[in-house]
Short mmCIF file of C-alpha atoms and ligand atoms in Angstrom, two decimals:
data_model
loop_
_atom_site.label_atom_id
_atom_site.label_comp_id
_atom_site.label_asym_id
_atom_site.label_seq_id
_atom_site.Cartn_x
_atom_site.Cartn_y
_atom_site.Cartn_z
CA MET A 20 60.94 137.06 200.82
CA LEU A 21 61.30 140.74 200.00
CA HIS A 22 59.26 140.59 196.77
CA ASP A 23 56.73 138.07 195.48
CA ASN A 24 58.84 137.06 192.45
CA LEU A 25 61.36 135.43 194.81
CA LYS A 26 60.93 131.89 196.16
CA ILE A 27 62.94 128.90 197.36
CA ASN A 28 62.72 125.64 195.41
CA GLU A 29 63.04 122.00 196.50
CA LYS A 30 66.83 122.14 196.06
CA GLY A 31 66.99 125.02 198.52
CA HIS A 32 67.94 127.41 195.72
CA LEU A 33 66.59 130.91 195.34
CA THR A 34 64.24 131.28 192.37
CA PHE A 35 63.52 134.51 190.54
CA ALA A 36 60.40 134.81 188.39
CA GLU A 37 60.04 131.01 188.72
CA LEU A 38 63.58 130.25 187.45
CA ASP A 39 66.37 128.63 189.50
CA THR A 40 69.03 131.31 189.97
CA ILE A 41 71.80 128.69 190.33
CA GLU A 42 70.90 127.25 186.91
CA LEU A 43 70.89 130.74 185.41
CA ALA A 44 74.30 131.49 186.94
CA LYS A 45 75.60 128.24 185.40
CA GLU A 46 74.15 129.02 181.99
CA TYR A 47 75.17 132.68 181.67
CA GLY A 48 78.07 133.02 184.14
CA THR A 49 78.42 135.67 186.84
CA PRO A 50 78.20 138.52 187.60
CA LEU A 51 74.79 138.37 186.01
CA MET A 52 71.99 140.89 186.00
CA LEU A 53 68.50 139.43 185.74
CA ILE A 54 65.41 141.42 184.82
CA ASP A 55 61.86 140.16 185.32
CA GLU A 56 60.04 141.33 182.20
CA ASN A 57 56.52 140.60 183.39
CA ARG A 58 57.09 142.61 186.52
CA ILE A 59 58.27 145.64 184.56
CA ARG A 60 55.27 145.39 182.27
CA GLU A 61 52.91 145.06 185.27
CA ARG A 62 54.43 148.18 186.82
CA MET A 63 54.13 150.13 183.57
CA ARG A 64 50.47 149.08 183.32
CA LEU A 65 49.82 149.99 186.94
CA TYR A 66 51.23 153.48 186.41
CA LYS A 67 49.43 153.88 183.09
CA LYS A 68 46.10 152.99 184.66
CA ALA A 69 46.74 155.14 187.75
CA MET A 70 47.45 158.17 185.57
CA LYS A 71 43.90 157.99 184.24
CA ASN A 72 42.87 159.31 187.67
CA PHE A 73 44.20 162.65 186.45
CA SER A 74 42.83 162.68 182.91
CA ASP A 75 42.68 160.53 179.77
CA SER A 76 45.73 162.17 178.24
CA SER A 77 47.85 161.86 181.40
CA MET A 78 50.62 159.30 181.24
CA PRO A 79 53.73 157.93 182.96
CA LEU A 80 57.12 158.63 181.39
CA PHE A 81 59.72 156.03 182.30
CA ALA A 82 62.79 157.85 183.66
CA SER A 83 65.18 155.78 181.63
CA LYS A 84 68.31 156.91 183.49
CA ALA A 85 67.31 154.18 185.96
CA LEU A 86 67.81 151.40 183.41
CA CYS A 87 68.60 152.06 179.79
CA PHE A 88 69.06 149.60 176.93
CA LYS A 89 67.23 148.92 173.70
CA GLU A 90 64.89 146.21 174.92
CA ILE A 91 63.52 148.32 177.76
CA TYR A 92 62.56 151.03 175.27
CA ARG A 93 60.90 148.38 173.09
CA ILE A 94 58.89 147.30 176.13
CA ALA A 95 57.93 150.90 176.98
CA LYS A 96 56.92 151.37 173.35
CA GLU A 97 54.72 148.26 173.41
CA GLU A 98 53.14 149.34 176.70
CA GLU A 99 52.43 152.73 175.10
CA ILE A 100 54.00 154.91 177.75
CA GLY A 101 56.41 157.82 177.28
CA ILE A 102 60.04 158.17 178.33
CA ASP A 103 62.31 160.76 179.88
CA VAL A 104 65.84 160.90 178.50
CA VAL A 105 68.75 162.94 179.84
CA SER A 106 71.38 162.65 177.17
CA SER A 107 71.88 162.17 173.47
CA GLY A 108 73.10 158.67 174.33
CA GLU A 109 69.75 157.72 175.86
CA LEU A 110 67.96 159.44 173.01
CA TYR A 111 70.07 157.61 170.43
CA THR A 112 69.17 154.30 172.08
CA ALA A 113 65.47 155.19 171.91
CA VAL A 114 65.79 156.32 168.28
CA SER A 115 67.48 153.00 167.44
CA VAL A 116 64.28 151.11 168.32
CA GLU A 117 62.03 153.70 166.66
CA PHE A 118 60.52 154.88 169.91
CA PRO A 119 57.72 157.37 169.12
CA MET A 120 59.48 160.69 169.51
CA GLU A 121 56.34 162.63 170.36
CA LYS A 122 56.38 160.81 173.72
CA VAL A 123 59.99 161.69 174.57
CA PHE A 124 60.98 164.40 177.07
CA PHE A 125 64.58 165.60 177.02
CA HIS A 126 65.91 166.55 180.48
CA GLY A 127 69.19 167.77 181.88
CA ASN A 128 70.69 170.92 183.37
CA ASN A 129 73.30 171.42 180.68
CA LYS A 130 72.27 170.22 177.24
CA THR A 131 75.00 170.91 174.73
CA ASP A 132 74.36 172.49 171.32
CA GLU A 133 74.91 169.01 169.85
CA ASP A 134 72.27 167.54 172.19
CA ILE A 135 69.75 170.17 171.20
CA LYS A 136 70.51 169.80 167.50
CA PHE A 137 70.34 166.00 167.65
CA ALA A 138 67.02 166.09 169.49
CA ILE A 139 65.45 168.62 167.11
CA GLU A 140 66.67 166.65 164.08
CA ASN A 141 64.94 163.62 165.53
CA ASN A 142 61.69 165.53 166.13
CA ILE A 143 61.78 165.16 169.89
CA GLY A 144 58.40 165.74 171.54
CA TYR A 145 59.47 168.06 174.35
CA PHE A 146 62.49 169.69 175.85
CA VAL A 147 62.43 170.17 179.58
CA ALA A 148 64.27 173.48 179.53
CA ASP A 149 66.40 174.14 182.56
CA ASN A 150 67.73 177.65 182.04
CA PHE A 151 67.78 180.81 179.91
CA GLU A 152 70.79 179.88 177.78
CA GLU A 153 69.19 176.63 176.79
CA LEU A 154 65.89 178.26 175.83
CA SER A 155 67.74 180.69 173.56
CA LYS A 156 69.66 177.87 171.91
CA ILE A 157 66.52 175.76 171.41
CA ASN A 158 64.85 178.79 169.83
CA GLU A 159 67.82 179.42 167.55
CA LEU A 160 68.19 175.81 166.38
CA ALA A 161 64.44 175.31 165.98
CA SER A 162 64.29 178.46 163.89
CA ARG A 163 67.14 177.16 161.73
CA LYS A 164 65.15 174.02 161.08
CA GLY A 165 61.94 176.01 160.56
CA VAL A 166 60.00 174.38 163.40
CA VAL A 167 58.30 175.54 166.57
CA GLN A 168 59.61 173.40 169.43
CA LYS A 169 57.41 172.43 172.38
CA VAL A 170 59.09 173.15 175.68
CA ILE A 171 58.26 172.73 179.33
CA ILE A 172 60.28 174.60 181.94
CA ARG A 173 61.81 172.94 184.97
CA LEU A 174 60.94 174.77 188.16
CA THR A 175 62.26 174.23 191.68
CA PRO A 176 59.26 174.37 193.97
CA GLY A 177 61.30 174.78 197.19
CA ILE A 178 60.38 171.43 198.73
CA ASP A 179 62.81 169.37 200.82
CA PRO A 180 61.82 165.71 200.58
CA HIS A 181 64.29 164.57 203.30
CA THR A 182 66.04 161.98 201.22
CA HIS A 183 69.79 161.49 200.62
CA ALA A 184 71.37 164.89 199.80
CA SER A 185 72.78 163.68 196.46
CA ILE A 186 69.33 162.74 195.19
CA SER A 187 67.36 165.68 196.59
CA THR A 188 66.65 168.19 193.83
CA GLY A 189 63.60 170.29 194.67
CA LYS A 190 65.17 172.85 196.98
CA VAL A 191 66.11 176.38 195.91
CA ASP A 192 69.80 175.52 196.18
CA SER A 193 69.89 173.03 193.32
CA LYS A 194 71.79 172.85 190.06
CA PHE A 195 68.47 172.03 188.38
CA GLY A 196 65.69 174.31 187.28
CA VAL A 197 64.51 177.80 188.06
CA ALA A 198 63.22 178.68 191.52
CA ILE A 199 59.67 179.92 191.99
CA GLU A 200 60.33 181.68 195.29
CA THR A 201 63.20 183.85 194.02
CA GLY A 202 61.08 185.29 191.20
CA GLN A 203 63.38 183.80 188.57
CA ALA A 204 60.61 181.51 187.36
CA ASP A 205 58.59 184.59 186.33
CA GLU A 206 61.59 185.92 184.43
CA ILE A 207 62.12 182.73 182.45
CA VAL A 208 58.40 182.43 181.65
CA LYS A 209 58.39 186.02 180.34
CA PHE A 210 61.47 185.24 178.29
CA ALA A 211 60.03 181.99 176.86
CA LEU A 212 56.90 183.83 175.77
CA THR A 213 58.99 186.18 173.63
CA LEU A 214 60.59 183.36 171.63
CA GLU A 215 59.09 182.69 168.21
CA ASN A 216 60.31 179.16 167.71
CA VAL A 217 59.60 177.95 171.21
CA LYS A 218 56.12 177.09 172.43
CA LEU A 219 55.88 177.07 176.20
CA VAL A 220 53.39 174.31 177.00
CA GLY A 221 54.06 173.40 180.60
CA PHE A 222 56.09 173.11 183.75
CA HIS A 223 58.15 170.37 185.30
CA CYS A 224 59.54 169.66 188.73
CA HIS A 225 61.31 166.75 190.39
CA ILE A 226 61.92 166.94 194.13
CA GLY A 227 64.14 163.91 194.65
CA SER A 228 64.34 160.15 194.71
CA GLN A 229 63.55 157.24 197.07
CA ILE A 230 60.77 159.18 198.81
CA PHE A 231 58.45 156.99 200.90
CA GLU A 232 55.82 159.49 201.99
CA VAL A 233 53.18 161.09 199.80
CA GLU A 234 53.22 164.43 201.66
CA PRO A 235 56.21 165.98 199.85
CA PHE A 236 54.46 165.24 196.54
CA LEU A 237 51.24 166.83 197.78
CA MET A 238 53.12 169.95 198.88
CA THR A 239 54.85 170.04 195.51
CA VAL A 240 51.72 169.81 193.37
CA ASN A 241 50.09 172.41 195.57
CA THR A 242 52.90 174.87 194.79
CA MET A 243 52.98 173.91 191.12
CA VAL A 244 49.23 174.33 190.52
CA GLU A 245 49.34 177.69 192.28
CA TYR A 246 52.11 178.68 189.92
CA VAL A 247 50.10 177.59 186.87
CA PHE A 248 47.31 179.82 188.16
CA LYS A 249 49.70 182.73 188.63
CA VAL A 250 50.97 182.36 185.06
CA LYS A 251 47.42 182.44 183.75
CA LYS A 252 46.60 185.54 185.76
CA GLU A 253 49.80 187.47 185.23
CA PHE A 254 50.93 186.36 181.79
CA ASN A 255 47.60 185.45 180.29
CA THR A 256 48.97 182.02 179.37
CA GLU A 257 47.13 178.77 179.97
CA ILE A 258 49.51 175.89 180.72
CA GLU A 259 48.66 172.51 179.14
CA ILE A 260 51.15 170.21 180.86
CA LEU A 261 52.28 169.65 184.41
CA ASP A 262 55.06 167.09 184.81
CA ILE A 263 55.58 166.32 188.48
CA GLY A 264 58.73 164.18 188.11
CA GLY A 265 59.67 160.88 189.68
CA GLY A 266 60.79 159.90 193.13
CA PHE A 267 58.57 157.15 194.52
CA ALA A 268 60.60 154.82 196.70
CA CYS A 269 61.11 151.13 196.42
CA ARG A 270 61.59 148.35 198.96
CA TYR A 271 65.26 147.37 199.26
CA VAL A 272 65.17 145.73 202.71
CA GLU A 273 62.54 144.20 204.99
CA SER A 274 62.44 147.31 207.18
CA ASP A 275 61.36 149.46 204.18
CA GLY A 276 57.60 149.84 204.07
CA PHE A 277 55.35 148.72 201.22
CA ILE A 278 54.37 151.57 198.95
CA ASP A 279 50.95 151.74 197.39
CA TYR A 280 51.75 153.69 194.21
CA GLU A 281 48.15 153.59 193.02
CA LYS A 282 46.80 154.99 196.27
CA ASN A 283 49.45 157.74 196.39
CA LEU A 284 48.66 158.78 192.82
CA LYS A 285 44.95 158.85 193.59
CA GLU A 286 45.63 161.21 196.49
CA ILE A 287 47.78 163.45 194.30
CA ALA A 288 45.11 163.41 191.56
CA THR A 289 42.38 164.41 194.00
CA LEU A 290 44.45 167.31 195.26
CA ILE A 291 45.30 168.55 191.76
CA LYS A 292 41.71 168.29 190.58
CA ASN A 293 40.40 170.18 193.61
CA LYS A 294 43.01 172.90 193.23
CA VAL A 295 42.29 173.22 189.51
CA LEU A 296 38.57 173.55 190.16
CA GLU A 297 39.12 176.08 192.91
CA SER A 298 41.36 178.30 190.81
CA GLY A 299 39.41 178.04 187.58
CA ILE A 300 42.29 176.95 185.38
CA LYS A 301 42.02 174.23 182.73
CA MET A 302 42.96 170.75 183.99
CA PRO A 303 46.48 170.22 182.62
CA THR A 304 47.70 166.87 181.28
CA ILE A 305 49.76 165.37 184.09
CA PHE A 306 52.96 163.40 183.56
CA ILE A 307 55.00 161.57 186.16
CA GLU A 308 58.49 160.15 185.69
CA PRO A 309 59.00 157.01 187.74
CA GLY A 310 62.43 155.47 187.31
CA ARG A 311 63.34 153.46 190.39
CA SER A 312 59.81 152.36 191.26
CA MET A 313 59.28 151.19 187.68
CA VAL A 314 62.24 148.81 187.55
CA ALA A 315 64.18 148.38 190.82
CA ASP A 316 62.40 145.28 192.11
CA SER A 317 62.40 143.75 188.62
CA GLY A 318 66.15 143.33 188.92
CA LEU A 319 68.47 140.97 190.75
CA THR A 320 72.23 140.48 190.48
CA LEU A 321 74.00 137.15 190.89
CA TYR A 322 77.64 136.83 191.91
CA THR A 323 79.99 133.95 192.67
CA VAL A 324 81.70 133.86 196.04
CA GLY A 325 85.49 133.83 195.90
CA SER A 326 87.50 134.42 199.02
CA ILE A 327 86.15 134.43 202.54
CA LYS A 328 88.30 136.30 205.00
CA GLU A 329 87.60 136.04 208.71
CA ILE A 330 89.37 138.61 210.90
CA LYS A 331 88.91 137.41 214.46
CA ASN A 332 86.91 139.82 216.64
CA VAL A 333 86.73 142.32 213.77
CA LYS A 334 84.81 141.28 210.69
CA ASN A 335 84.17 138.66 208.05
CA TYR A 336 84.59 139.61 204.41
CA VAL A 337 82.89 137.60 201.67
CA SER A 338 84.31 138.64 198.30
CA ILE A 339 82.38 138.31 195.08
CA ASP A 340 83.26 138.53 191.38
CA GLY A 341 81.58 141.94 190.88
CA GLY A 342 81.19 144.99 193.07
CA MET A 343 81.16 148.77 192.69
CA THR A 344 81.71 148.42 188.94
CA ASP A 345 78.22 146.93 188.48
CA ASN A 346 76.64 148.40 191.63
CA PRO A 347 78.26 151.60 192.92
CA ARG A 348 75.31 152.56 195.14
CA TYR A 349 76.69 151.44 198.50
CA ALA A 350 80.03 153.09 197.78
CA LEU A 351 78.26 156.30 196.73
CA TYR A 352 75.27 156.56 199.06
CA GLN A 353 75.59 153.70 201.61
CA SER A 354 72.39 152.35 200.08
CA SER A 355 70.75 149.36 201.73
CA TYR A 356 70.40 146.05 199.91
CA THR A 357 69.22 142.57 200.82
CA VAL A 358 71.76 139.86 200.08
CA VAL A 359 70.84 136.16 199.97
CA ASN A 360 73.00 133.08 199.63
CA ALA A 361 71.07 131.75 196.62
CA THR A 362 72.80 128.34 196.80
CA ARG A 363 71.58 127.83 200.39
CA ALA A 364 68.44 129.94 200.48
CA ASP A 365 66.71 127.38 202.74
CA LYS A 366 69.44 127.54 205.41
CA LYS A 367 69.43 129.86 208.36
CA ALA A 368 71.01 133.22 207.55
CA ASP A 369 73.21 133.71 210.60
CA TYR A 370 76.69 134.39 209.23
CA VAL A 371 77.39 138.10 209.68
CA CYS A 372 79.69 139.54 207.04
CA SER A 373 80.47 142.38 204.68
CA VAL A 374 80.09 141.60 201.01
CA ALA A 375 83.08 143.02 199.15
CA GLY A 376 83.72 143.58 195.47
CA ARG A 377 86.96 142.91 193.66
CA CYS A 378 88.13 146.42 192.87
CA CYS A 379 91.36 147.74 194.26
CA GLU A 380 89.87 149.89 196.96
CA SER A 381 88.48 149.30 200.43
CA GLY A 382 85.28 151.21 199.72
CA ASP A 383 84.26 148.65 197.12
CA LEU A 384 81.52 147.07 199.19
CA ILE A 385 78.05 145.92 198.22
CA GLN A 386 76.79 145.83 201.78
CA GLU A 387 78.15 145.69 205.32
CA ASN A 388 76.96 143.56 208.23
CA VAL A 389 74.50 141.40 206.38
CA LYS A 390 73.40 137.95 207.53
CA LEU A 391 73.85 135.09 205.07
CA ALA A 392 73.60 131.33 205.22
CA ARG A 393 77.29 130.53 205.79
CA PRO A 394 78.88 130.66 202.32
CA VAL A 395 81.75 128.70 200.80
CA ARG A 396 83.74 129.47 197.64
CA ASP A 397 81.60 129.05 194.47
CA ASP A 398 78.30 129.67 196.24
CA ILE A 399 76.07 132.09 194.36
CA LEU A 400 75.02 135.28 196.15
CA ALA A 401 71.96 137.23 195.02
CA VAL A 402 71.64 140.95 195.63
CA LEU A 403 67.97 141.86 195.42
CA CYS A 404 66.27 144.88 193.94
CA THR A 405 69.10 145.96 191.64
CA GLY A 406 67.01 146.92 188.59
CA ALA A 407 67.41 150.69 189.04
CA TYR A 408 70.63 152.72 188.92
CA ASN A 409 72.87 149.66 188.89
CA TYR A 410 73.50 148.73 185.27
CA SER A 411 72.98 152.35 184.21
CA MET A 412 75.65 153.50 186.67
CA ALA A 413 78.08 150.66 186.00
CA SER A 414 81.66 151.40 184.98
CA ASN A 415 84.79 149.71 183.71
CA TYR A 416 86.89 150.74 186.71
CA ASN A 417 89.88 148.40 186.97
CA ARG A 418 89.01 147.34 183.40
CA ILE A 419 86.28 145.05 184.66
CA PRO A 420 83.74 144.26 181.91
CA ARG A 421 80.09 145.07 182.56
CA PRO A 422 77.85 142.05 183.20
CA PRO A 423 75.22 140.89 180.73
CA ILE A 424 71.51 141.49 181.22
CA VAL A 425 69.27 138.45 180.95
CA MET A 426 65.51 138.91 180.79
CA VAL A 427 63.33 136.28 182.33
CA LYS A 428 59.75 135.84 181.30
CA ASP A 429 57.23 133.00 181.62
CA GLY A 430 59.85 130.46 182.70
CA LYS A 431 62.27 131.34 179.88
CA SER A 432 65.41 133.46 179.78
CA ARG A 433 67.17 135.40 177.03
CA ILE A 434 70.17 137.70 176.72
CA VAL A 435 69.20 141.31 176.04
CA VAL A 436 72.60 142.88 176.68
CA LYS A 437 75.72 140.78 176.10
CA ARG A 438 78.56 140.54 178.59
CA GLU A 439 81.27 143.04 177.70
CA SER A 440 84.47 141.52 176.36
CA PHE A 441 88.02 142.75 176.83
CA ASP A 442 87.91 143.75 173.17
CA ASP A 443 84.92 145.96 173.96
CA ILE A 444 86.99 147.60 176.65
CA ILE A 445 89.88 148.53 174.35
CA LYS A 446 87.84 149.19 171.20
CA ASN A 447 88.30 152.98 171.19
CA GLU A 448 91.99 152.89 171.85
CA VAL A 449 94.67 153.55 169.23
N1 LLP B 526 62.78 162.78 186.67
C1 LLP B 526 63.91 163.49 186.87
C2 LLP B 526 64.00 164.83 186.32
C3 LLP B 526 64.97 162.95 187.60
O1 LLP B 526 66.07 163.65 187.80
C4 LLP B 526 64.85 161.62 188.11
C5 LLP B 526 65.95 161.01 188.84
C6 LLP B 526 63.67 160.92 187.88
C7 LLP B 526 62.65 161.53 187.16
C8 LLP B 526 63.44 159.52 188.37
O2 LLP B 526 63.43 159.45 189.74
P1 LLP B 526 63.08 158.05 190.46
O3 LLP B 526 61.63 157.74 190.19
O4 LLP B 526 63.98 157.03 189.90
O5 LLP B 526 63.34 158.31 191.90
N2 LLP B 526 71.51 157.52 191.11
C9 LLP B 526 70.64 157.75 192.24
C10 LLP B 526 69.30 158.26 191.80
C11 LLP B 526 69.42 159.54 191.02
C12 LLP B 526 68.09 160.03 190.55
C13 LLP B 526 68.27 161.09 189.53
N3 LLP B 526 67.07 161.60 189.00
C14 LLP B 526 70.47 156.44 193.01
O6 LLP B 526 71.09 155.46 192.64
O7 LLP B 526 69.76 156.39 194.01
#
C-alpha cells in the first residue's frame, strides 16, 4: 500500500487509520473526505523537531492554503507551530479558534486595504510583503493604529525547481515577490527602511510545490543567505528571519519516491549554518512553510460508483458521485493519484478505466487509465493522498455541495466539517 495508514481487512475492505472505509462510507455517506489526525500531528512534530537543526527559535509554519478549516488550526495551535495564511478568510478562520496571532504570517501578491486593516486589527505577527504598494499601505494603516508592524519581504531568488509551471514561483518571471537579480530587491529594502511604522525583520521566498529533490532548496538558501549578507554590508541592517517557503513533495503514486523530510532539512540546515559562519552574519531564525507534505497523505476521499460505461476498443469509464468539484487537480494539472476499489481491495486490480466525475464536462476526470479490481455499481472507490489542495480547492460547480470532512483518530471518527446542504448553496441569494 502507498502509505502505512492503509491496510486490507478480513472482509477484503480497505482500511484507513485502522477503520473500515466501507463502514465509514455507510455511516457518513459519500463523497466523503477522511483525515487521519494522528498522521497530521506526527508530521507537525517531525517538522517541529527537524527545525531545531537550524536553531531553537526556528519553526514550521503550516501553509494552510493546502487544507483550511477550524479544527486543523486547533491542531496546529496544540502542536505549537505557526501558520501561513493568504487571505482574510483564512485569517478569520484562525482568529475564530483563537490561534496565537504572533505566529501567523500573512502572504499574497495582492492584499487589499481591507485585508491589511483586518490583519493589523487582529495583531497579526508578520506580513510577508510582496511589493512597494503593499508596504506603503501597511505603513499607513499601522501608523493609523499607532503600531510598528513587523514585515518580511518576499524575494524571488531566480531558481527554477522544474515542477509544473502553474506551481513554480521562484523564477524572475513570477507574479510573486521582488527579484534579487534585477536589483529591485535592493530598491524595496531601501524603501522599507525609510518607513516609520514598518519594521523590516526578514526575507521570504518560495520556489514552487511538489519538489522531490533537495538541490533546488540548497541553491535557494545559498542565494538567500548571500542576500542577507549583502543587506548587512550595504544597508547596515541585520536580518533576523529567513523564511524559505514550502514545496516538499509527497507520494501520490507508487512510482513517486519516498522523501526523507528530516534528512533534507538537516542538509539545508548544515548549508545555512556554514554559509552564516563564513559570512559572519547572525544566524537568522528559519521558518519553512510545508503545506502539501504536512497533510496530503493524511487525507483520503471515498466515492460511490454509479455508472460503468464500456466503449469497445476505446475506453472504460467508471463514474463516481464526486469529481472536479471536490478534487480539481487532475482537471487543472493532470495530477497523478492512486485509486483503489475499497470494497474489493483484496482482489486483483486489472480493470483498466478512467474514473470520471459527475459534472457536465468531459474534463471532469479524477484519473485516467488506472487499474482497479473490477467495480460494480455501489462499490466504494478510494482516492488516496487527497489531504492537500482538494477540499481547499473544492467548488460548487453544477451546484454540487462540498463533501464533509471526517477526522479519524485512535479507531474513532468524528465530523469536523459538515456536508454542505442545498440551503447552504443558496444562502446568499435574494
Ligand atoms: N508558501 C507559499 C508562499 C506558497 O505559495 C505555498 C504554496 C506554500 C508555502 C506551500 O507549498 P507546499 O508545501 O504545499 O508545496 N494548488 C496547487 C499547489 C499550489 C501551491 C501554492 N503555494 C496544487 O494543487 O498542486
